[in-house]
PDB file of C-alpha atoms in Angstrom:
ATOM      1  CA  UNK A   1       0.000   0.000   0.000  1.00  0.00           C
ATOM      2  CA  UNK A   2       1.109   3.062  -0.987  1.00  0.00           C
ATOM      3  CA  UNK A   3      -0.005   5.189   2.086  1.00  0.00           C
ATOM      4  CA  UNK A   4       2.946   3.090   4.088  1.00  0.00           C
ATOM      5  CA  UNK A   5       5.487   3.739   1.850  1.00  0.00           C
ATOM      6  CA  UNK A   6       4.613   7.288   2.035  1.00  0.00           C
ATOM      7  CA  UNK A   7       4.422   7.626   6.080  1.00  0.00           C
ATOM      8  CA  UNK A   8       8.058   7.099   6.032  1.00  0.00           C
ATOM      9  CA  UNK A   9       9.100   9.950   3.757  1.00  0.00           C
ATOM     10  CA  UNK A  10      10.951  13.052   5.649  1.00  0.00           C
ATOM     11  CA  UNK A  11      11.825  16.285   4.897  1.00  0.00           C
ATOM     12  CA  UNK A  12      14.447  18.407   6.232  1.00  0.00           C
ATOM     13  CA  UNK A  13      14.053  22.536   6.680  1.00  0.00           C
ATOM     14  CA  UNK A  14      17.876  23.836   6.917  1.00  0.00           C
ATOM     15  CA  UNK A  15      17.814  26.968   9.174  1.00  0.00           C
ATOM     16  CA  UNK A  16      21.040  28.026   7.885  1.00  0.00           C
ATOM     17  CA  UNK A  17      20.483  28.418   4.496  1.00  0.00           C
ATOM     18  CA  UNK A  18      16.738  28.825   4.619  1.00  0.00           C
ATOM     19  CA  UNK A  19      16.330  25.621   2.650  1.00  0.00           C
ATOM     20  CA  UNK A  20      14.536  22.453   2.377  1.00  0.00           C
ATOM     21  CA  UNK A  21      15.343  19.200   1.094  1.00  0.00           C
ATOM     22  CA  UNK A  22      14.165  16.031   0.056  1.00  0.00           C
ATOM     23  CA  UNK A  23      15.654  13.126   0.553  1.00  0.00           C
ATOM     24  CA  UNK A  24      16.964  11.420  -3.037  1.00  0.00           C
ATOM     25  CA  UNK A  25      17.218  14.686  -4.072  1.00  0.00           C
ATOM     26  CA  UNK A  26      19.013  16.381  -2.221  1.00  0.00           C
ATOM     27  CA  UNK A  27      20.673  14.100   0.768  1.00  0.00           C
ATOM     28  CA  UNK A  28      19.607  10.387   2.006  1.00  0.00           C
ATOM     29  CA  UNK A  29      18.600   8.790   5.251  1.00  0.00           C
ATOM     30  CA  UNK A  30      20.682   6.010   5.739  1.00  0.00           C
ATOM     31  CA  UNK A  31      20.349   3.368   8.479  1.00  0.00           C
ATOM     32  CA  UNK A  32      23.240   3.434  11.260  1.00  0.00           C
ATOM     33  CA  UNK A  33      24.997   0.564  11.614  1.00  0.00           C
ATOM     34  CA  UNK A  34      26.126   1.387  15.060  1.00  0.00           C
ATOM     35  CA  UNK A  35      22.763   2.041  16.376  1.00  0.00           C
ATOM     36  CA  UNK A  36      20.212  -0.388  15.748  1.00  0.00           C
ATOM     37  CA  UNK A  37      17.035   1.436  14.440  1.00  0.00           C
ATOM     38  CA  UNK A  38      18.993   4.975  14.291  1.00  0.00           C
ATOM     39  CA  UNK A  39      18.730   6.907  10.936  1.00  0.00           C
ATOM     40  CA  UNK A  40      21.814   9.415  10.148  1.00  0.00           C
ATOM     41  CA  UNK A  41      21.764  12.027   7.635  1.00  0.00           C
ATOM     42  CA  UNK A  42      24.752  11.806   5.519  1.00  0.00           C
ATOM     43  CA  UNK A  43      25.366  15.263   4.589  1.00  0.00           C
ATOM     44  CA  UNK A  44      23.971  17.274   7.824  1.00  0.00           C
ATOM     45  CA  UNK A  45      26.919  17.108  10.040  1.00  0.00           C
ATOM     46  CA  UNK A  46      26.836  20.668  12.182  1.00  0.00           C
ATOM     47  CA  UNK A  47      24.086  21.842  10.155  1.00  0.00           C
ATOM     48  CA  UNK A  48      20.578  23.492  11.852  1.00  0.00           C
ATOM     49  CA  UNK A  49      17.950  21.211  11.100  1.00  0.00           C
ATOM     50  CA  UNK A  50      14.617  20.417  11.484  1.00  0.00           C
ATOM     51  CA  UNK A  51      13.003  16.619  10.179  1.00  0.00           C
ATOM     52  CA  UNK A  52       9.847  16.376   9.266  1.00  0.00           C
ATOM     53  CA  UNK A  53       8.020  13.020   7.998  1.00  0.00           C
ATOM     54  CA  UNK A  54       5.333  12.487   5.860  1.00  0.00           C
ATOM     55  CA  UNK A  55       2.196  11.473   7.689  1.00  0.00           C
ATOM     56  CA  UNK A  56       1.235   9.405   4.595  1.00  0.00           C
ATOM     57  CA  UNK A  57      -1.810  11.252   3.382  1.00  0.00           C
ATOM     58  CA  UNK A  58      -2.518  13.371   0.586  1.00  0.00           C
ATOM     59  CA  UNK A  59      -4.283  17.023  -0.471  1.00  0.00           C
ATOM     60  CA  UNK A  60      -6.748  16.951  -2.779  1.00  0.00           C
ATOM     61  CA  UNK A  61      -3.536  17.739  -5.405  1.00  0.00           C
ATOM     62  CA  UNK A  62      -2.540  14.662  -4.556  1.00  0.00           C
ATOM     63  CA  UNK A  63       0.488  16.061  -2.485  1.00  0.00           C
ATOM     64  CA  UNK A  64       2.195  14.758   0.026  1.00  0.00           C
ATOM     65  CA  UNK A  65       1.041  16.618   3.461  1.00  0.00           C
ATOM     66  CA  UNK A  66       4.037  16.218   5.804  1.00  0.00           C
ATOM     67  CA  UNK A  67       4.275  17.959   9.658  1.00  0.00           C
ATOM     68  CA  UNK A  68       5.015  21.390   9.562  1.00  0.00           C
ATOM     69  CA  UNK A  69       2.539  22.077   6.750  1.00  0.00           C
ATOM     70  CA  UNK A  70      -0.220  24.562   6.161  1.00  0.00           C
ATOM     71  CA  UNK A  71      -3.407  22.982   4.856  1.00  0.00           C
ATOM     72  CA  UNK A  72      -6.505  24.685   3.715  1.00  0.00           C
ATOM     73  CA  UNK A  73     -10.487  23.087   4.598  1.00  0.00           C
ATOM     74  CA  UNK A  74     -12.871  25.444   2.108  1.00  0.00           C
ATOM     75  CA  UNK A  75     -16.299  24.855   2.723  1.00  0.00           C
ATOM     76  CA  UNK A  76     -18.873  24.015   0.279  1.00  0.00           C
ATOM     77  CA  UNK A  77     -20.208  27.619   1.994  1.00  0.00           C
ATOM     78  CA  UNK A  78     -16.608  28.789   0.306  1.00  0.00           C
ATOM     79  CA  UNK A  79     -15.430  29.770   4.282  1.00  0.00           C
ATOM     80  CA  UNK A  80     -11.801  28.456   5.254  1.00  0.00           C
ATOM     81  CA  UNK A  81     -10.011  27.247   7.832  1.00  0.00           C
ATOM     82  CA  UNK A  82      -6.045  26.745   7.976  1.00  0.00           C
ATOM     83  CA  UNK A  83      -4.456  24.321  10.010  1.00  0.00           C
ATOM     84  CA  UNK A  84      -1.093  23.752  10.898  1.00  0.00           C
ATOM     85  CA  UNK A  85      -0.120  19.604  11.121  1.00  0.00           C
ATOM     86  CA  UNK A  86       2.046  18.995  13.681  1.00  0.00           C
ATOM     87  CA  UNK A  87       2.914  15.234  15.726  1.00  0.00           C
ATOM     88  CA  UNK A  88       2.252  15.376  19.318  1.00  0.00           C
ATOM     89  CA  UNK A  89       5.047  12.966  20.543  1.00  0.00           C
ATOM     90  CA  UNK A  90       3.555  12.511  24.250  1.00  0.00           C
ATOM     91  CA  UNK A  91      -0.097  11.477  21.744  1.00  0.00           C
ATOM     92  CA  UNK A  92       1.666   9.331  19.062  1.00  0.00           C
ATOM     93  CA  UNK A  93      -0.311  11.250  16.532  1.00  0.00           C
ATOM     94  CA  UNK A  94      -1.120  13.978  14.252  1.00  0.00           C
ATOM     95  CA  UNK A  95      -3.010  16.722  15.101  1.00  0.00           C
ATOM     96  CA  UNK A  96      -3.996  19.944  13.674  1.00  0.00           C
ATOM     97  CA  UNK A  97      -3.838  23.459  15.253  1.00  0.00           C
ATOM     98  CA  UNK A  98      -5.594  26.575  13.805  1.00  0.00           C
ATOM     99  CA  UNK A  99      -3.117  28.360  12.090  1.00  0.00           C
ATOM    100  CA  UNK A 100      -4.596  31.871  12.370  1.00  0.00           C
ATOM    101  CA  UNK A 101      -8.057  34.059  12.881  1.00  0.00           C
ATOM    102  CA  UNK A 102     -10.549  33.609  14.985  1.00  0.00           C
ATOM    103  CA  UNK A 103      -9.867  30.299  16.209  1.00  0.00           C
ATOM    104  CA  UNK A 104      -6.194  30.362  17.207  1.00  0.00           C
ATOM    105  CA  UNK A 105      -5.380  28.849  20.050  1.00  0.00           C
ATOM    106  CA  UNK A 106      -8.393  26.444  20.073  1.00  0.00           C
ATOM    107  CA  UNK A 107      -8.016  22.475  20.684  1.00  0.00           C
ATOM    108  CA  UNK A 108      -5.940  20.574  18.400  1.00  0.00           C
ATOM    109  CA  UNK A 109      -8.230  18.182  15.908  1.00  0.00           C
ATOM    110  CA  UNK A 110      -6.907  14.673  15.374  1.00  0.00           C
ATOM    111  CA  UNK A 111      -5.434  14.470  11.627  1.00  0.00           C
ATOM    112  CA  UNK A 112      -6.547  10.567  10.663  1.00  0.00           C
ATOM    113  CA  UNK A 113     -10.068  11.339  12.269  1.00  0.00           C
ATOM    114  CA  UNK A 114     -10.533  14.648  10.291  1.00  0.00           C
ATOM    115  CA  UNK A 115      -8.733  13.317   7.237  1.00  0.00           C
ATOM    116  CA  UNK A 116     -10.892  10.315   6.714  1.00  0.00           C
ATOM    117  CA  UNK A 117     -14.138  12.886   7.415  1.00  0.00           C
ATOM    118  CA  UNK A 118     -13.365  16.133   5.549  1.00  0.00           C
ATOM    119  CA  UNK A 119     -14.151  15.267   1.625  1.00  0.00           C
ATOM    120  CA  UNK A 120     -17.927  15.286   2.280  1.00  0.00           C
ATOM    121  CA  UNK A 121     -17.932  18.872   4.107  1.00  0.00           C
ATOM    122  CA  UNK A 122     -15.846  20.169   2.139  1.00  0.00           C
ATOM    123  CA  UNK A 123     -14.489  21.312  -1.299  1.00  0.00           C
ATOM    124  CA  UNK A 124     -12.653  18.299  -2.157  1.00  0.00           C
ATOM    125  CA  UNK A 125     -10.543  18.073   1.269  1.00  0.00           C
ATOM    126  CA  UNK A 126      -7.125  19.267   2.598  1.00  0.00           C
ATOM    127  CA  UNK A 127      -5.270  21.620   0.449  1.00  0.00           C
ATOM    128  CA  UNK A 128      -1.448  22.194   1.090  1.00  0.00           C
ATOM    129  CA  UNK A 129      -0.560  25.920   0.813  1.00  0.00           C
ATOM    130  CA  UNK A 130       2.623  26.001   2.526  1.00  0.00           C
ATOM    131  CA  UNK A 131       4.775  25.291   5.463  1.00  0.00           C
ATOM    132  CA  UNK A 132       5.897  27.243   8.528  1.00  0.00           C
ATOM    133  CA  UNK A 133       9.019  27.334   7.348  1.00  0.00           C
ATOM    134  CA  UNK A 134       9.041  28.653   4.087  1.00  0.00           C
ATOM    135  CA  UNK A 135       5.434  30.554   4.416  1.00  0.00           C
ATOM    136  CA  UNK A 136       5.759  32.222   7.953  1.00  0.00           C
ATOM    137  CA  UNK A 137       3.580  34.478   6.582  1.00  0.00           C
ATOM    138  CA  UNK A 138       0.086  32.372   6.445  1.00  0.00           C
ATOM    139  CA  UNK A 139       0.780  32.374  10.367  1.00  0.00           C
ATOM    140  CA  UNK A 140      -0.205  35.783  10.915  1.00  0.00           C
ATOM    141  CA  UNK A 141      -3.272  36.540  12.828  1.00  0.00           C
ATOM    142  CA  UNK A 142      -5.609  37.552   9.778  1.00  0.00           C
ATOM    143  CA  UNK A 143      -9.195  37.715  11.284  1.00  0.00           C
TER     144      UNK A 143
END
């Protein structure tokens, strides 16, 4: 099953250079041979960097919606609602917080729950439009 393969896919966001990267493209995750289960980074040594995996769904683009991403609900009313994804370690899951307006700082949603409910309230389901990262901008408290 695809959606498998995909859950294991990362991302990396290099605070230095302002840069992300894929892996295959641009570096790869190989397995440690020291540390049983560890993954190393072959070309991050002393580098700022944040990881981010895939959590194995897609937007209605059919685009891979890792953690750290913006995604965009529109309404069959045409309102939206951004969310940031993020994984709650101490949870084991994904969740989504409100990534600006009115309901900032509200409960996080669970992802799989609202994933698996959204495509009948709304306008063909998640849509990526960005990541904190490299779109710091769809953060902003916009009412």
């Amino acid at each position: 099953m695809q959606a498998d393969k995909d859950r294991f896919k990362f991302r990396m966001w290099d605070e230095k250079y302002n840069s992300m990267y894929y892996p295959g493209i641009d570096w790869i995750i190989e397995q440690d041979c020291k540390t049983p289960g560890a993954l190393t980074l072959n070309r991050c040594a002393g580098l700022m960097h944040t990881l981010m995996q895939c959590t194995g769904k897609k937007d209605k683009n059919s685009k891979l919606i890792y953690e750290g991403d913006i995604v965009r609900l529109t309404g069959k009313n045409k309102v939206t609602f951004e969310y940031v994804v993020k994984y709650r370690l101490s949870e084991y899951r994904y969740v989504l917080e409100y990534a600006n307006g009115k309901f900032k700082g509200r409960k996080a949603r669970d992802f799989s729950k609202e994933y698996a409910q959204v495509k009948n309230l709304y306008d063909g389901g998640y849509e990526v439009i960005g990541n904190i990262y490299e779109n710091p901008e769809l953060l902003e408290n916009n009412k």
